[in-house]
Amino acid sequence: LDANPRAEPLTGELSARGADTASVCARALPEPYNELVAERLLALAASNKRDFVEACTHQEACLSAFHRVFQESGAEWLLPALQVVDRAIRRLALLADAQLRAKSEKADRLQEAARILNRSFTITITDRAPLETSKKWGALAVINELFKVYFRMNNLRLCTNLIRAVDGTGFPPFDDFPMAQKVTYKYYVGRLSMLNANFKQAEEQLMYAFEHCPRDSLKNKRLCLMYLIPTRLVLGKFASGALLDKYALTHFRPLCSAVAAGDLLAFNEHKETHQSLYIQQGIYLIVERAKTIVYRNLFRHMHSLMGTNKLSLTLMASALSSAGVDMDIDELECVLANLIYHNYVKGYISHQKRFLVVSAKDPFPSLAGVNPGGA
């Protein structure tokens, strides 16, 4: 299951012995340790045979026995084992569901895994032992496993209670957890903040995850950047070409260029070309939000070219049309009103005279001072 070559002789032997495993464990170990170990070994054996549905069933039974031991006082020594069995149930549930779908059967093992992982979460987070011996030190690892499950199930509202637990007063100091767990947590809460349009918070969280990933973890760093780049784009910050090249994210290059230049036509064409990719990555709506920056930069260029603080909407619409963007004056007014409301533009619209009048001082404020959350 964990692709560990050292486990191959064991899993091969288990596959050969089959039903003997449970009886051997029953003779050698007291309850419920006998069930815990037997079911874990049977899960490994089934996994070795590529029967992930059976493996998942045994792993569920393993965790049921594990929880009976782990909930007892003084069982904090089992925290490392908790991470192993929790990770295994999530991975096996995904593999089992894939096999069930291939047979046109109901794929519900991931939902069951979520229920089981919630039991692990409850035991860790409600432990009342002193902090130095508390099972709460295992909570962040369980939370990360639940994040992975909830994101796969597309049931993100369930993440709220997990974040609330970490932010609670009884939770151990976040800085004292292993770096790998902190990076995973920041990655997922950063994605949640991005989806909730809390872009500045998302930038901070995703930047933490990116900067604290080991240098050789290129795959994980790239994952962080997949969400950090569009988040920063909405904030008017653009990734360098060198960064995009290093992490094979060059499809963002024309997007960044279009936003920076205020090239609405190029932006729309790029978005349509890469629509399937951005939807698959879950960032399409975030990329769409960057259109606000495109408009802001486009109108700033128009203001510079016209050389006046009183811009004719008719001329602006004509300029857009000549650039290949069809937008009538009513739609243009709507776009400008939104930019003014969210402080991307300082000025007002004279609807009757069909003019945009911008401030003589700093008509297009720095993006650093703008909150794009509601734009």
CSV table of C-alpha atoms in Angstrom, one decimal:
chain,number,residue,atom,x,y,z
A,1,LEU,CA,0.0,0.0,0.0
A,2,ASP,CA,2.7,2.5,0.9
A,3,ALA,CA,5.0,1.3,-2.0
A,4,ASN,CA,7.6,0.1,0.5
A,5,PRO,CA,9.8,-2.7,-1.0
A,6,ARG,CA,10.5,-4.0,2.5
A,7,ALA,CA,6.9,-4.9,2.9
A,8,GLU,CA,6.7,-7.1,-0.1
A,9,PRO,CA,8.0,-10.3,1.6
A,10,LEU,CA,5.5,-9.8,4.4
A,11,THR,CA,2.5,-9.1,2.1
A,12,GLY,CA,3.4,-12.1,0.0
A,13,GLU,CA,3.5,-14.4,3.0
A,14,LEU,CA,0.2,-13.0,4.3
A,15,SER,CA,-1.4,-13.6,0.9
A,16,ALA,CA,-0.3,-17.2,1.1
A,17,ARG,CA,-1.4,-17.8,4.7
A,18,GLY,CA,-4.8,-16.1,4.3
A,19,ALA,CA,-7.2,-17.1,7.1
A,20,ASP,CA,-4.4,-18.3,9.3
A,21,THR,CA,-3.6,-14.6,10.1
A,22,ALA,CA,-6.5,-14.0,12.4
A,23,SER,CA,-6.0,-17.3,14.4
A,24,VAL,CA,-2.2,-16.6,14.8
A,25,CYS,CA,-2.9,-13.1,16.1
A,26,ALA,CA,-5.7,-14.4,18.4
A,27,ARG,CA,-3.2,-16.8,20.0
A,28,ALA,CA,-0.4,-14.3,20.3
A,29,LEU,CA,-2.2,-11.1,21.4
A,30,PRO,CA,-4.9,-10.0,23.8
A,31,GLU,CA,-8.1,-8.3,22.7
A,32,PRO,CA,-8.5,-5.9,20.9
A,33,TYR,CA,-4.8,-5.9,19.8
A,34,ASN,CA,-5.3,-9.3,18.1
A,35,GLU,CA,-8.1,-7.8,16.0
A,36,LEU,CA,-6.2,-4.6,15.3
A,37,VAL,CA,-3.1,-6.4,14.1
A,38,ALA,CA,-4.9,-9.1,12.2
A,39,GLU,CA,-7.1,-6.7,10.3
A,40,ARG,CA,-4.2,-4.5,9.4
A,41,LEU,CA,-2.2,-7.5,8.1
A,42,LEU,CA,-5.3,-8.7,6.1
A,43,ALA,CA,-5.6,-5.3,4.6
A,44,LEU,CA,-2.0,-5.4,3.5
A,45,ALA,CA,-2.5,-8.9,2.1
A,46,ALA,CA,-5.7,-7.8,0.1
A,47,SER,CA,-3.9,-4.7,-1.1
A,48,ASN,CA,-1.0,-6.9,-2.4
A,49,LYS,CA,-3.6,-8.8,-4.4
A,50,ARG,CA,-5.0,-5.5,-5.7
A,51,ASP,CA,-8.4,-6.2,-4.1
A,52,PHE,CA,-8.8,-2.8,-2.7
A,53,VAL,CA,-12.5,-3.2,-1.8
A,54,GLU,CA,-11.6,-6.1,0.5
A,55,ALA,CA,-8.5,-4.2,1.8
A,56,CYS,CA,-10.6,-1.2,2.7
A,57,THR,CA,-13.1,-3.5,4.6
A,58,HIS,CA,-10.2,-4.9,6.7
A,59,GLN,CA,-8.7,-1.5,7.2
A,60,GLU,CA,-12.1,-0.2,8.5
A,61,ALA,CA,-12.2,-3.1,11.0
A,62,CYS,CA,-8.6,-2.3,12.0
A,63,LEU,CA,-9.5,1.3,12.8
A,64,SER,CA,-12.5,0.2,14.7
A,65,ALA,CA,-10.3,-1.9,17.0
A,66,PHE,CA,-7.6,0.8,17.0
A,67,HIS,CA,-10.1,3.4,18.3
A,68,ARG,CA,-11.1,1.1,21.2
A,69,VAL,CA,-7.5,1.1,22.3
A,70,PHE,CA,-6.7,4.7,21.5
A,71,GLN,CA,-9.5,6.2,23.4
A,72,GLU,CA,-8.2,4.8,26.7
A,73,SER,CA,-6.2,7.0,29.0
A,74,GLY,CA,-2.5,6.9,28.5
A,75,ALA,CA,-2.7,5.7,24.8
A,76,GLU,CA,-0.9,8.8,23.4
A,77,TRP,CA,2.1,6.5,22.6
A,78,LEU,CA,0.0,5.3,19.7
A,79,LEU,CA,0.0,8.7,17.9
A,80,PRO,CA,2.5,7.6,15.2
A,81,ALA,CA,0.4,4.5,14.5
A,82,LEU,CA,-2.7,6.7,14.2
A,83,GLN,CA,-1.1,8.6,11.3
A,84,VAL,CA,-0.4,5.3,9.5
A,85,VAL,CA,-3.8,3.7,9.9
A,86,ASP,CA,-5.6,7.0,9.1
A,87,ARG,CA,-3.6,7.6,6.0
A,88,ALA,CA,-4.2,4.0,4.9
A,89,ILE,CA,-8.0,4.2,5.2
A,90,ARG,CA,-8.1,7.3,3.0
A,91,ARG,CA,-5.8,5.9,0.3
A,92,LEU,CA,-7.6,2.5,0.3
A,93,ALA,CA,-11.0,4.1,0.2
A,94,LEU,CA,-10.0,6.1,-3.0
A,95,LEU,CA,-8.7,2.9,-4.6
A,96,ALA,CA,-11.8,0.9,-3.5
A,97,ASP,CA,-14.2,3.5,-4.9
A,98,ALA,CA,-12.3,3.4,-8.2
A,99,GLN,CA,-12.7,-0.4,-8.4
A,100,LEU,CA,-16.4,-0.1,-7.5
A,101,ARG,CA,-17.1,2.5,-10.1
A,102,ALA,CA,-15.3,0.3,-12.7
A,103,LYS,CA,-17.9,-2.4,-11.8
A,104,SER,CA,-20.8,0.1,-11.9
A,105,GLU,CA,-21.3,-0.4,-8.2
A,106,LYS,CA,-22.0,2.2,-5.6
A,107,ALA,CA,-18.8,3.9,-4.6
A,108,ASP,CA,-19.2,5.0,-1.0
A,109,ARG,CA,-16.0,3.9,0.8
A,110,LEU,CA,-14.6,7.4,0.9
A,111,GLN,CA,-17.7,8.6,2.8
A,112,GLU,CA,-17.2,5.8,5.3
A,113,ALA,CA,-13.6,6.7,5.6
A,114,ALA,CA,-14.7,10.3,6.4
A,115,ARG,CA,-16.9,8.9,9.2
A,116,ILE,CA,-14.0,6.8,10.6
A,117,LEU,CA,-11.5,9.7,10.4
A,118,ASN,CA,-13.9,11.9,12.2
A,119,ARG,CA,-13.8,9.4,15.1
A,120,SER,CA,-10.0,9.8,15.1
A,121,PHE,CA,-10.5,13.6,15.1
A,122,THR,CA,-12.9,13.5,18.0
A,123,ILE,CA,-10.7,11.3,20.2
A,124,THR,CA,-7.7,13.6,19.6
A,125,ILE,CA,-9.4,16.9,20.0
A,126,THR,CA,-11.4,16.1,23.1
A,127,ASP,CA,-8.5,14.6,25.1
A,128,ARG,CA,-8.2,16.2,28.5
A,129,ALA,CA,-4.7,15.0,29.4
A,130,PRO,CA,-2.0,17.6,30.2
A,131,LEU,CA,-0.7,19.2,27.0
A,132,GLU,CA,2.7,17.5,27.1
A,133,THR,CA,1.0,14.0,27.0
A,134,SER,CA,-2.1,15.1,25.1
A,135,LYS,CA,-3.5,13.2,22.1
A,136,LYS,CA,-4.3,16.6,20.7
A,137,TRP,CA,-0.8,16.5,19.2
A,138,GLY,CA,-2.2,14.0,16.7
A,139,ALA,CA,-5.1,16.2,15.7
A,140,LEU,CA,-3.4,18.2,13.0
A,141,ALA,CA,-2.5,15.1,11.1
A,142,VAL,CA,-6.0,13.8,11.3
A,143,ILE,CA,-7.4,17.3,10.2
A,144,ASN,CA,-5.1,17.1,7.1
A,145,GLU,CA,-6.4,13.7,6.2
A,146,LEU,CA,-10.0,15.0,6.5
A,147,PHE,CA,-9.1,18.0,4.4
A,148,LYS,CA,-8.0,15.7,1.6
A,149,VAL,CA,-11.2,13.6,1.9
A,150,TYR,CA,-13.5,16.7,2.0
A,151,PHE,CA,-11.8,18.3,-1.0
A,152,ARG,CA,-12.1,15.0,-3.0
A,153,MET,CA,-15.8,14.7,-2.0
A,154,ASN,CA,-16.3,18.4,-2.9
A,155,ASN,CA,-17.9,19.0,0.5
A,156,LEU,CA,-15.9,21.9,1.7
A,157,ARG,CA,-18.4,23.3,4.2
A,158,LEU,CA,-17.3,20.4,6.5
A,159,CYS,CA,-13.8,22.0,6.7
A,160,THR,CA,-15.2,24.8,8.9
A,161,ASN,CA,-15.2,22.8,12.1
A,162,LEU,CA,-11.7,21.6,11.5
A,163,ILE,CA,-10.3,25.2,11.2
A,164,ARG,CA,-12.3,26.3,14.2
A,165,ALA,CA,-10.7,23.5,16.2
A,166,VAL,CA,-7.1,24.6,15.2
A,167,ASP,CA,-8.0,28.3,16.1
A,168,GLY,CA,-9.5,27.3,19.4
A,169,THR,CA,-7.9,28.1,22.7
A,170,GLY,CA,-7.4,24.5,23.8
A,171,PHE,CA,-5.4,23.5,20.7
A,172,PRO,CA,-1.6,23.1,21.1
A,173,PRO,CA,0.6,25.9,19.7
A,174,PHE,CA,0.6,25.6,15.9
A,175,ASP,CA,4.3,26.4,15.6
A,176,ASP,CA,5.1,23.3,17.7
A,177,PHE,CA,3.7,20.9,15.1
A,178,PRO,CA,6.0,19.1,12.5
A,179,MET,CA,6.6,21.3,9.5
A,180,ALA,CA,5.2,18.8,7.1
A,181,GLN,CA,1.8,18.9,8.9
A,182,LYS,CA,1.9,22.7,9.1
A,183,VAL,CA,2.6,23.0,5.3
A,184,THR,CA,-0.3,20.7,4.4
A,185,TYR,CA,-2.6,22.6,6.7
A,186,LYS,CA,-1.7,26.0,5.3
A,187,TYR,CA,-2.1,24.7,1.7
A,188,TYR,CA,-5.6,23.5,2.3
A,189,VAL,CA,-6.8,26.6,4.3
A,190,GLY,CA,-5.2,28.7,1.7
A,191,ARG,CA,-7.3,27.1,-1.0
A,192,LEU,CA,-10.4,27.5,1.1
A,193,SER,CA,-9.6,31.2,1.7
A,194,MET,CA,-9.1,31.6,-2.1
A,195,LEU,CA,-12.5,30.0,-2.8
A,196,ASN,CA,-14.1,32.2,-0.2
A,197,ALA,CA,-12.6,35.3,-1.9
A,198,ASN,CA,-10.3,36.1,1.1
A,199,PHE,CA,-7.4,36.7,-1.3
A,200,LYS,CA,-5.0,38.5,1.0
A,201,GLN,CA,-5.4,35.7,3.6
A,202,ALA,CA,-5.1,33.1,0.9
A,203,GLU,CA,-1.9,34.7,-0.4
A,204,GLU,CA,-0.4,34.6,3.1
A,205,GLN,CA,-1.3,31.0,3.7
A,206,LEU,CA,-0.3,29.6,0.3
A,207,MET,CA,2.9,31.6,0.4
A,208,TYR,CA,3.7,29.9,3.8
A,209,ALA,CA,3.1,26.5,2.3
A,210,PHE,CA,5.2,27.3,-0.8
A,211,GLU,CA,8.1,28.8,1.1
A,212,HIS,CA,8.3,26.0,3.8
A,213,CYS,CA,8.1,23.1,1.3
A,214,PRO,CA,11.5,21.4,1.0
A,215,ARG,CA,13.5,22.7,-2.0
A,216,ASP,CA,13.5,19.3,-3.7
A,217,SER,CA,9.7,18.9,-3.3
A,218,LEU,CA,9.1,20.3,-6.8
A,219,LYS,CA,5.7,18.6,-7.2
A,220,ASN,CA,4.3,20.0,-3.9
A,221,LYS,CA,5.8,23.5,-4.6
A,222,ARG,CA,4.1,23.4,-8.0
A,223,LEU,CA,0.8,22.5,-6.4
A,224,CYS,CA,1.1,25.5,-4.1
A,225,LEU,CA,1.8,27.8,-7.0
A,226,MET,CA,-1.2,26.5,-9.0
A,227,TYR,CA,-3.3,28.4,-6.5
A,228,LEU,CA,-0.9,31.0,-5.3
A,229,ILE,CA,-0.4,32.5,-8.8
A,230,PRO,CA,-4.1,33.1,-9.6
A,231,THR,CA,-4.6,34.4,-6.1
A,232,ARG,CA,-1.8,36.9,-6.5
A,233,LEU,CA,-3.1,37.8,-9.9
A,234,VAL,CA,-6.4,39.0,-8.4
A,235,LEU,CA,-4.3,41.1,-6.1
A,236,GLY,CA,-2.4,42.6,-9.1
A,237,LYS,CA,0.8,40.7,-8.5
A,238,PHE,CA,2.4,38.8,-11.4
A,239,ALA,CA,4.6,35.7,-11.4
A,240,SER,CA,8.0,36.0,-13.0
A,241,GLY,CA,8.8,34.1,-16.2
A,242,ALA,CA,11.7,32.3,-14.4
A,243,LEU,CA,9.3,31.0,-11.7
A,244,LEU,CA,6.8,29.8,-14.3
A,245,ASP,CA,9.5,28.0,-16.3
A,246,LYS,CA,11.0,26.4,-13.2
A,247,TYR,CA,7.8,24.8,-12.1
A,248,ALA,CA,6.3,24.0,-15.6
A,249,LEU,CA,3.5,26.5,-15.2
A,250,THR,CA,4.1,28.4,-18.5
A,251,HIS,CA,0.4,28.4,-19.3
A,252,PHE,CA,0.1,31.2,-16.8
A,253,ARG,CA,2.5,33.4,-18.7
A,254,PRO,CA,0.1,34.8,-21.4
A,255,LEU,CA,-2.5,35.2,-18.7
A,256,CYS,CA,-0.2,37.4,-16.5
A,257,SER,CA,0.8,39.4,-19.6
A,258,ALA,CA,-2.8,40.1,-20.6
A,259,VAL,CA,-3.8,41.2,-17.1
A,260,ALA,CA,-0.7,43.4,-16.7
A,261,ALA,CA,-1.2,45.0,-20.1
A,262,GLY,CA,-5.0,45.4,-19.7
A,263,ASP,CA,-5.5,43.4,-22.9
A,264,LEU,CA,-9.1,42.3,-22.5
A,265,LEU,CA,-9.2,40.5,-25.8
A,266,ALA,CA,-6.1,38.4,-25.1
A,267,PHE,CA,-7.4,37.7,-21.6
A,268,ASN,CA,-10.8,36.4,-22.9
A,269,GLU,CA,-9.1,34.3,-25.6
A,270,HIS,CA,-6.7,32.7,-23.1
A,271,LYS,CA,-9.5,32.0,-20.6
A,272,GLU,CA,-11.5,30.3,-23.2
A,273,THR,CA,-8.6,28.2,-24.6
A,274,HIS,CA,-7.7,27.0,-21.1
A,275,GLN,CA,-11.2,26.7,-19.7
A,276,SER,CA,-11.1,23.0,-19.2
A,277,LEU,CA,-7.7,23.1,-17.5
A,278,TYR,CA,-8.8,25.8,-15.1
A,279,ILE,CA,-12.1,24.1,-14.3
A,280,GLN,CA,-10.2,20.9,-13.6
A,281,GLN,CA,-7.8,22.7,-11.3
A,282,GLY,CA,-10.7,24.5,-9.5
A,283,ILE,CA,-9.4,28.0,-10.4
A,284,TYR,CA,-11.6,29.1,-13.3
A,285,LEU,CA,-13.7,31.4,-11.2
A,286,ILE,CA,-10.6,32.9,-9.6
A,287,VAL,CA,-9.1,33.6,-13.1
A,288,GLU,CA,-12.4,35.2,-14.0
A,289,ARG,CA,-12.0,37.5,-11.0
A,290,ALA,CA,-8.7,38.8,-12.5
A,291,LYS,CA,-10.8,40.4,-15.3
A,292,THR,CA,-11.4,43.3,-12.8
A,293,ILE,CA,-7.6,44.0,-12.9
A,294,VAL,CA,-7.7,43.8,-16.7
A,295,TYR,CA,-10.4,46.5,-16.8
A,296,ARG,CA,-8.6,48.7,-14.3
A,297,ASN,CA,-5.3,48.5,-16.3
A,298,LEU,CA,-7.1,49.0,-19.6
A,299,PHE,CA,-8.9,52.2,-18.4
A,300,ARG,CA,-5.7,53.5,-16.9
A,301,HIS,CA,-4.1,53.2,-20.3
A,302,MET,CA,-7.0,55.0,-21.9
A,303,HIS,CA,-6.8,57.8,-19.3
A,304,SER,CA,-3.1,58.2,-20.1
A,305,LEU,CA,-3.7,58.3,-23.9
A,306,MET,CA,-6.6,60.7,-23.7
A,307,GLY,CA,-4.7,63.1,-21.4
A,308,THR,CA,-7.8,64.3,-19.6
A,309,ASN,CA,-9.7,63.5,-16.4
A,310,LYS,CA,-13.0,63.8,-18.2
A,311,LEU,CA,-13.3,60.7,-20.4
A,312,SER,CA,-16.1,60.3,-23.0
A,313,LEU,CA,-17.9,57.0,-22.6
A,314,THR,CA,-18.7,57.1,-26.3
A,315,LEU,CA,-15.0,57.4,-27.1
A,316,MET,CA,-14.1,54.7,-24.6
A,317,ALA,CA,-16.7,52.3,-26.1
A,318,SER,CA,-15.3,53.1,-29.6
A,319,ALA,CA,-11.8,52.4,-28.5
A,320,LEU,CA,-12.9,49.0,-27.0
A,321,SER,CA,-14.6,48.2,-30.3
A,322,SER,CA,-11.5,49.0,-32.3
A,323,ALA,CA,-9.6,46.6,-30.0
A,324,GLY,CA,-12.0,43.8,-30.8
A,325,VAL,CA,-14.1,44.1,-27.6
A,326,ASP,CA,-17.8,44.8,-28.2
A,327,MET,CA,-19.3,46.6,-25.2
A,328,ASP,CA,-22.2,49.1,-25.4
A,329,ILE,CA,-22.2,52.2,-23.2
A,330,ASP,CA,-24.6,50.7,-20.6
A,331,GLU,CA,-22.4,47.8,-20.1
A,332,LEU,CA,-19.4,50.1,-19.9
A,333,GLU,CA,-21.1,52.2,-17.3
A,334,CYS,CA,-21.8,49.0,-15.3
A,335,VAL,CA,-18.1,47.9,-15.4
A,336,LEU,CA,-16.9,51.4,-14.4
A,337,ALA,CA,-19.4,51.7,-11.6
A,338,ASN,CA,-18.1,48.4,-10.2
A,339,LEU,CA,-14.5,49.6,-10.4
A,340,ILE,CA,-15.4,52.8,-8.6
A,341,TYR,CA,-17.3,51.0,-5.9
A,342,HIS,CA,-14.4,48.8,-5.1
A,343,ASN,CA,-11.9,51.7,-5.2
A,344,TYR,CA,-10.0,50.5,-8.3
A,345,VAL,CA,-10.9,53.9,-9.8
A,346,LYS,CA,-11.4,57.2,-8.0
A,347,GLY,CA,-14.1,59.2,-9.7
A,348,TYR,CA,-17.7,59.2,-10.8
A,349,ILE,CA,-19.9,58.7,-13.8
A,350,SER,CA,-22.0,61.4,-15.3
A,351,HIS,CA,-24.8,59.3,-16.7
A,352,GLN,CA,-26.6,62.2,-18.3
A,353,LYS,CA,-23.6,63.6,-20.1
A,354,ARG,CA,-22.0,60.2,-20.7
A,355,PHE,CA,-18.6,60.9,-19.1
A,356,LEU,CA,-16.3,59.3,-16.7
A,357,VAL,CA,-14.7,61.9,-14.4
A,358,VAL,CA,-11.7,60.7,-12.5
A,359,SER,CA,-9.8,62.3,-9.7
A,360,ALA,CA,-7.0,64.6,-10.6
A,361,LYS,CA,-4.9,63.0,-7.8
A,362,ASP,CA,-4.2,59.2,-8.0
A,363,PRO,CA,-7.2,58.3,-10.2
A,364,PHE,CA,-6.1,54.6,-10.3
A,365,PRO,CA,-5.0,53.8,-6.8
A,366,SER,CA,-2.3,51.3,-6.1
A,367,LEU,CA,-3.6,47.7,-6.1
A,368,ALA,CA,-1.8,47.1,-2.8
A,369,GLY,CA,-4.5,49.3,-1.1
A,370,VAL,CA,-7.5,47.7,-2.7
A,371,ASN,CA,-9.4,44.8,-1.2
A,372,PRO,CA,-10.7,42.6,-4.1
A,373,GLY,CA,-12.8,40.3,-1.9
A,374,GLY,CA,-16.1,41.8,-3.0
A,375,ALA,CA,-15.2,42.8,-6.6
